PDB file of C-alpha atoms in Angstrom:
ATOM      1  CA  MET T 561       0.735   0.226  -0.098  1.00 88.00           C
ATOM      2  CA  VAL T 562       0.484   4.015  -0.932  1.00 91.00           C
ATOM      3  CA  ARG T 563      -0.348   7.182   0.686  1.00 93.00           C
ATOM      4  CA  ILE T 564      -1.417   9.082  -2.934  1.00 94.00           C
ATOM      5  CA  ALA T 565      -0.692  12.025  -2.818  1.00 91.00           C
ATOM      6  CA  ASP T 566      -4.473  13.434  -3.724  1.00 92.00           C
ATOM      7  CA  GLU T 567      -7.342  11.893  -5.248  1.00 92.00           C
ATOM      8  CA  LEU T 568      -6.029  12.544  -8.240  1.00 92.00           C
ATOM      9  CA  GLU T 569      -6.903   9.897 -11.457  1.00 93.00           C
ATOM     10  CA  SER T 570      -3.764  10.311 -12.986  1.00 92.00           C
ATOM     11  CA  SER T 571      -2.375   9.671  -8.964  1.00 94.00           C
ATOM     12  CA  ILE T 572      -4.011   6.972  -7.720  1.00 95.00           C
ATOM     13  CA  GLN T 573      -3.299   4.940 -11.607  1.00 91.00           C
ATOM     14  CA  HIS T 574      -0.026   5.850 -11.813  1.00 91.00           C
ATOM     15  CA  ALA T 575       0.383   3.715  -8.098  1.00 92.00           C
ATOM     16  CA  THR T 576      -2.018   1.151  -9.304  1.00 93.00           C
ATOM     17  CA  ASP T 577      -0.102   0.686 -13.533  1.00 90.00           C
ATOM     18  CA  ILE T 578       2.420  -0.759 -10.955  1.00 90.00           C
ATOM     19  CA  GLY T 579       0.750  -3.215  -9.402  1.00 91.00           C
ATOM     20  CA  LEU T 580       0.079  -2.301  -6.014  1.00 93.00           C
ATOM     21  CA  LEU T 581      -2.967  -3.231  -4.449  1.00 93.00           C
ATOM     22  CA  GLY T 582      -3.971  -0.655  -1.497  1.00 94.00           C
ATOM     23  CA  ILE T 583      -3.861   2.891  -1.533  1.00 96.00           C
ATOM     24  CA  ILE T 584      -4.471   5.418   1.006  1.00 96.00           C
ATOM     25  CA  MET T 585      -6.259   9.070   0.338  1.00 97.00           C
ATOM     26  CA  PRO T 586      -4.839  10.984   3.437  1.00 96.00           C
ATOM     27  CA  THR T 587      -7.215  14.409   4.785  1.00 97.00           C
ATOM     28  CA  VAL T 588     -10.440  12.586   3.163  1.00 98.00           C
ATOM     29  CA  ASP T 589     -12.636  15.365   4.790  1.00 98.00           C
ATOM     30  CA  THR T 590     -15.634  14.762   1.913  1.00 98.00           C
ATOM     31  CA  VAL T 591     -17.728  11.601   0.307  1.00 98.00           C
ATOM     32  CA  GLU T 592     -17.152  12.693  -3.164  1.00 98.00           C
ATOM     33  CA  LYS T 593     -13.028  12.572  -1.370  1.00 98.00           C
ATOM     34  CA  ALA T 594     -13.703   8.825  -0.795  1.00 98.00           C
ATOM     35  CA  GLN T 595     -15.255   8.325  -4.092  1.00 98.00           C
ATOM     36  CA  ALA T 596     -13.328  10.048  -6.360  1.00 97.00           C
ATOM     37  CA  ALA T 597     -10.464   6.584  -4.568  1.00 97.00           C
ATOM     38  CA  VAL T 598     -12.890   4.515  -5.209  1.00 98.00           C
ATOM     39  CA  ARG T 599     -13.492   5.658  -9.267  1.00 97.00           C
ATOM     40  CA  TYR T 600     -10.065   5.363  -9.053  1.00 96.00           C
ATOM     41  CA  ALA T 601      -8.255   3.139  -7.403  1.00 96.00           C
ATOM     42  CA  LYS T 602     -10.529   0.189  -8.623  1.00 96.00           C
ATOM     43  CA  TYR T 603     -11.760  -0.950 -12.965  1.00 94.00           C
ATOM     44  CA  PRO T 604     -16.006  -1.224 -14.366  1.00 94.00           C
ATOM     45  CA  PRO T 605     -18.155  -1.355 -13.017  1.00 93.00           C
ATOM     46  CA  GLU T 606     -16.786  -0.373  -9.642  1.00 94.00           C
ATOM     47  CA  GLY T 607     -15.011   1.834 -10.914  1.00 94.00           C
ATOM     48  CA  ARG T 608     -13.031   3.974 -13.772  1.00 94.00           C
ATOM     49  CA  ARG T 609      -9.717   2.805 -13.703  1.00 92.00           C
ATOM     50  CA  SER T 610      -8.140   1.937 -17.061  1.00 88.00           C
ATOM     51  CA  MET T 611      -5.576  -0.783 -18.378  1.00 85.00           C
ATOM     52  CA  GLY T 612      -2.835   1.172 -17.915  1.00 79.00           C
ATOM     53  CA  ALA T 613       0.106  -0.207 -19.589  1.00 72.00           C
ATOM     54  CA  GLY T 614      -0.575  -3.763 -18.792  1.00 78.00           C
ATOM     55  CA  GLN T 615       2.614  -3.937 -16.027  1.00 85.00           C
ATOM     56  CA  ALA T 616       0.463  -4.607 -12.830  1.00 90.00           C
ATOM     57  CA  ALA T 617      -0.754  -7.784 -14.741  1.00 90.00           C
ATOM     58  CA  ARG T 618       2.620  -8.458 -15.912  1.00 89.00           C
ATOM     59  CA  ILE T 619       4.040  -8.200 -12.355  1.00 88.00           C
ATOM     60  CA  TRP T 620       1.167 -10.251 -11.157  1.00 90.00           C
ATOM     61  CA  ILE T 621      -0.733 -12.826 -12.891  1.00 90.00           C
ATOM     62  CA  GLY T 622       2.192 -12.736 -16.025  1.00 89.00           C
ATOM     63  CA  GLU T 623       2.225 -12.539 -19.851  1.00 90.00           C
ATOM     64  CA  GLY T 624       0.041 -12.731 -22.723  1.00 90.00           C
ATOM     65  CA  ARG T 625      -3.931 -11.668 -22.758  1.00 90.00           C
ATOM     66  CA  ASP T 626      -5.356 -14.373 -21.192  1.00 92.00           C
ATOM     67  CA  ALA T 627      -2.657 -12.879 -17.712  1.00 90.00           C
ATOM     68  CA  THR T 628      -3.738  -9.674 -18.512  1.00 89.00           C
ATOM     69  CA  MET T 629      -8.093 -10.987 -17.875  1.00 91.00           C
ATOM     70  CA  LYS T 630      -7.146 -12.404 -14.899  1.00 92.00           C
ATOM     71  CA  TYR T 631      -5.804 -10.071 -13.335  1.00 92.00           C
ATOM     72  CA  ARG T 632      -8.591  -6.991 -15.167  1.00 90.00           C
ATOM     73  CA  THR T 633     -11.469 -10.019 -13.762  1.00 92.00           C
ATOM     74  CA  THR T 634      -9.536 -10.099 -10.086  1.00 92.00           C
ATOM     75  CA  VAL T 635      -8.319  -7.070  -8.799  1.00 93.00           C
ATOM     76  CA  ASN T 636     -11.105  -5.532  -7.584  1.00 94.00           C
ATOM     77  CA  ASP T 637     -11.461  -7.892  -5.234  1.00 94.00           C
ATOM     78  CA  ASN T 638      -7.772  -6.989  -4.250  1.00 93.00           C
ATOM     79  CA  MET T 639      -7.547  -3.310  -3.948  1.00 95.00           C
ATOM     80  CA  MET T 640      -7.610  -1.716  -0.718  1.00 96.00           C
ATOM     81  CA  VAL T 641      -8.694   1.623   0.069  1.00 97.00           C
ATOM     82  CA  ILE T 642      -8.312   3.703   3.178  1.00 97.00           C
ATOM     83  CA  ALA T 643      -9.692   6.507   3.854  1.00 98.00           C
ATOM     84  CA  MET T 644      -6.809   8.666   6.473  1.00 97.00           C
ATOM     85  CA  ILE T 645      -9.353  11.398   8.101  1.00 98.00           C
ATOM     86  CA  GLU T 646      -7.414  14.594   9.867  1.00 96.00           C
ATOM     87  CA  THR T 647      -9.545  17.294  10.253  1.00 97.00           C
ATOM     88  CA  PRO T 648     -12.055  17.986  12.132  1.00 98.00           C
ATOM     89  CA  ILE T 649     -14.806  18.041   9.697  1.00 98.00           C
ATOM     90  CA  GLY T 650     -14.168  14.599   8.217  1.00 98.00           C
ATOM     91  CA  VAL T 651     -14.870  13.557  11.515  1.00 98.00           C
ATOM     92  CA  ALA T 652     -18.386  15.145  10.940  1.00 98.00           C
ATOM     93  CA  ASN T 653     -18.468  12.946   8.234  1.00 98.00           C
ATOM     94  CA  ALA T 654     -17.146   9.436   9.347  1.00 98.00           C
ATOM     95  CA  TYR T 655     -20.148   7.668   8.209  1.00 98.00           C
ATOM     96  CA  ASP T 656     -20.556   8.921   5.265  1.00 98.00           C
ATOM     97  CA  ILE T 657     -17.592   8.644   4.185  1.00 98.00           C
ATOM     98  CA  ALA T 658     -16.759   5.341   5.788  1.00 98.00           C
ATOM     99  CA  SER T 659     -20.201   4.087   3.932  1.00 98.00           C
ATOM    100  CA  VAL T 660     -18.296   5.491   0.797  1.00 98.00           C
ATOM    101  CA  PRO T 661     -19.037   1.122  -1.422  1.00 97.00           C
ATOM    102  CA  GLY T 662     -15.617   0.505  -2.009  1.00 97.00           C
ATOM    103  CA  ILE T 663     -13.407   1.888   1.042  1.00 98.00           C
ATOM    104  CA  ASP T 664     -12.434  -0.930   3.020  1.00 97.00           C
ATOM    105  CA  GLY T 665     -11.713   1.295   5.633  1.00 97.00           C
ATOM    106  CA  ILE T 666     -10.680   4.068   7.620  1.00 97.00           C
ATOM    107  CA  LEU T 667      -7.627   5.446   9.301  1.00 96.00           C
ATOM    108  CA  ILE T 668      -7.243   8.004  12.041  1.00 94.00           C
ATOM    109  CA  ALA T 669      -4.184  10.591  11.425  1.00 92.00           C
ATOM    110  CA  ASN T 670      -3.618  10.557  15.095  1.00 87.00           C
ATOM    111  CA  THR T 671      -1.424  13.177  15.172  1.00 88.00           C
ATOM    112  CA  ASP T 672      -2.433  15.834  11.852  1.00 93.00           C
ATOM    113  CA  LEU T 673      -6.431  14.906  13.565  1.00 94.00           C
ATOM    114  CA  ALA T 674      -3.798  17.539  17.096  1.00 93.00           C
ATOM    115  CA  ASN T 675      -2.719  19.580  14.761  1.00 94.00           C
ATOM    116  CA  PHE T 676      -5.675  21.382  12.354  1.00 96.00           C
ATOM    117  CA  SER T 677      -8.557  20.796  14.909  1.00 96.00           C
ATOM    118  CA  GLY T 678      -5.904  22.723  17.822  1.00 95.00           C
ATOM    119  CA  TRP T 679      -6.236  20.224  20.740  1.00 93.00           C
ATOM    120  CA  PHE T 680      -2.940  18.533  20.646  1.00 91.00           C
ATOM    121  CA  ASP T 681      -3.503  17.472  23.876  1.00 91.00           C
ATOM    122  CA  ARG T 682      -4.578  14.247  22.740  1.00 88.00           C
ATOM    123  CA  GLU T 683      -5.157  12.775  26.357  1.00 88.00           C
ATOM    124  CA  SER T 684      -8.663  15.977  26.499  1.00 91.00           C
ATOM    125  CA  GLY T 685     -12.296  15.239  26.154  1.00 92.00           C
ATOM    126  CA  PRO T 686     -12.693  17.287  22.667  1.00 94.00           C
ATOM    127  CA  TYR T 687      -9.505  14.797  21.190  1.00 94.00           C
ATOM    128  CA  GLN T 688     -10.928  11.897  22.723  1.00 93.00           C
ATOM    129  CA  GLY T 689     -13.905  12.142  21.360  1.00 95.00           C
ATOM    130  CA  MET T 690     -13.390  13.055  17.790  1.00 96.00           C
ATOM    131  CA  LEU T 691     -11.233   9.546  17.951  1.00 94.00           C
ATOM    132  CA  LYS T 692     -14.556   7.937  19.486  1.00 95.00           C
ATOM    133  CA  LEU T 693     -16.034   9.733  16.744  1.00 97.00           C
ATOM    134  CA  ILE T 694     -14.536   7.789  13.939  1.00 97.00           C
ATOM    135  CA  HIS T 695     -14.681   4.529  16.158  1.00 96.00           C
ATOM    136  CA  ASP T 696     -18.093   4.688  16.287  1.00 97.00           C
ATOM    137  CA  ALA T 697     -18.961   6.027  12.679  1.00 98.00           C
ATOM    138  CA  THR T 698     -16.290   3.519  11.155  1.00 98.00           C
ATOM    139  CA  LYS T 699     -17.648  -0.206  13.251  1.00 97.00           C
ATOM    140  CA  ARG T 700     -21.132   1.781  12.566  1.00 98.00           C
ATOM    141  CA  ALA T 701     -20.095   1.094   8.895  1.00 98.00           C
ATOM    142  CA  GLY T 702     -18.719  -2.210   8.718  1.00 97.00           C
ATOM    143  CA  LYS T 703     -15.736  -1.516   8.014  1.00 97.00           C
ATOM    144  CA  TYR T 704     -11.056  -1.753   9.323  1.00 96.00           C
ATOM    145  CA  LEU T 705     -10.065   0.943  12.093  1.00 95.00           C
ATOM    146  CA  GLY T 706      -6.400   2.343  11.703  1.00 92.00           C
ATOM    147  CA  ALA T 707      -4.498   4.614  12.891  1.00 89.00           C
ATOM    148  CA  THR T 708      -1.243   5.863  12.828  1.00 86.00           C
ATOM    149  CA  GLY T 709       1.489   5.250  15.579  1.00 70.00           C
ATOM    150  CA  PRO T 710       2.221   6.566  17.598  1.00 65.00           C
ATOM    151  CA  VAL T 711      -1.400   5.906  19.574  1.00 70.00           C
ATOM    152  CA  PRO T 712      -2.576   8.194  22.328  1.00 70.00           C
ATOM    153  CA  PRO T 713      -4.893   6.963  24.877  1.00 77.00           C
ATOM    154  CA  THR T 714      -8.318   6.097  24.051  1.00 82.00           C
ATOM    155  CA  PRO T 715     -11.951   6.172  24.872  1.00 82.00           C
ATOM    156  CA  PHE T 716     -12.113   1.964  23.574  1.00 82.00           C
ATOM    157  CA  PRO T 717     -10.008  -1.082  23.871  1.00 82.00           C
ATOM    158  CA  ARG T 718      -6.770  -1.276  21.866  1.00 78.00           C
ATOM    159  CA  SER T 719      -7.754  -4.085  20.325  1.00 81.00           C
ATOM    160  CA  GLU T 720     -10.496  -2.653  18.472  1.00 87.00           C
ATOM    161  CA  PHE T 721      -8.192  -1.174  16.029  1.00 86.00           C
ATOM    162  CA  ASN T 722      -7.866  -3.444  12.674  1.00 87.00           C
ATOM    163  CA  PHE T 723      -4.355  -2.805  11.625  1.00 84.00           C
ATOM    164  CA  TYR T 724      -1.412   0.823  12.350  1.00 82.00           C
ATOM    165  CA  GLN T 725       0.178   2.720   9.633  1.00 81.00           C
ATOM    166  CA  GLY T 726       3.708   3.637  11.322  1.00 69.00           C
ATOM    167  CA  GLY T 727       7.766   2.723  12.314  1.00 45.00           C
ATOM    168  CA  GLN T 728      10.208   2.721  10.658  1.00 41.00           C
ATOM    169  CA  PRO T 729      10.269   3.427   6.561  1.00 39.00           C
ATOM    170  CA  SER T 730      10.521   0.468   4.553  1.00 45.00           C
ATOM    171  CA  ASP T 731      12.712   1.845   1.583  1.00 45.00           C
ATOM    172  CA  GLY T 732      15.769   1.625   3.176  1.00 48.00           C
ATOM    173  CA  TRP T 733      15.604   5.047   2.754  1.00 48.00           C
ATOM    174  CA  THR T 734      17.825   6.921   6.168  1.00 51.00           C
ATOM    175  CA  PRO T 735      18.052  10.870   6.903  1.00 52.00           C
ATOM    176  CA  PRO T 736      20.886  12.748   6.405  1.00 57.00           C
ATOM    177  CA  ALA T 737      22.979  13.375   9.402  1.00 61.00           C
ATOM    178  CA  ARG T 738      22.981  16.849  10.869  1.00 56.00           C
TER     179      ARG T 738
END
C-alpha cells in the first residue's frame, strides 16, 4: 500500500499501474473525495480505472491476454482503499465517508487530527471525543479501523484497531546526518 498525494486519476493510476494492491487517501473530508479514491483505484463496474499498459497484470499474473484478463477480473476484490481522517470536517463526515462502497477502512491520523483541530493534548475530552466519533462511525459502517502511530490513549480498547501505520520507513532511505 502507498499513501497517495491526492484523489486525481493520474495519481492513483500511476500507483495501481505499477501493481500496488492498496492506496491510502489522505485528508478525506468529504464523501466525494472518498468516492474519487475508489473510482480511480477500481476497474468498472465498481470504478473507472483504465487498463494502463498492463504492467500490473505482468507483475501479479504473467504475460499475455489471458493473464491480463485474469488480473482485470480479480483485482477489484484484492484492491484495498483506506481513507485517512485528519480534520474536524472529516470527523463530522466519518460515517458517510466510511459508508462509501469500496472504502475498506478508515485510518485515524493522530498527529494531524491534533494539528488541524488545535487539540494538541491528545488526552483531552474534545480530542478523545473525535477519536470516539471516528471509531463509532467506522465500526457502524462495518469497515476496518486503523491509526497512525504512536497511538494516544483512546476511549475504547486498543483491540478495536484492525491495523496501524507507522514505524521506520521500509524503503531503505535514511535521513542525512545533521
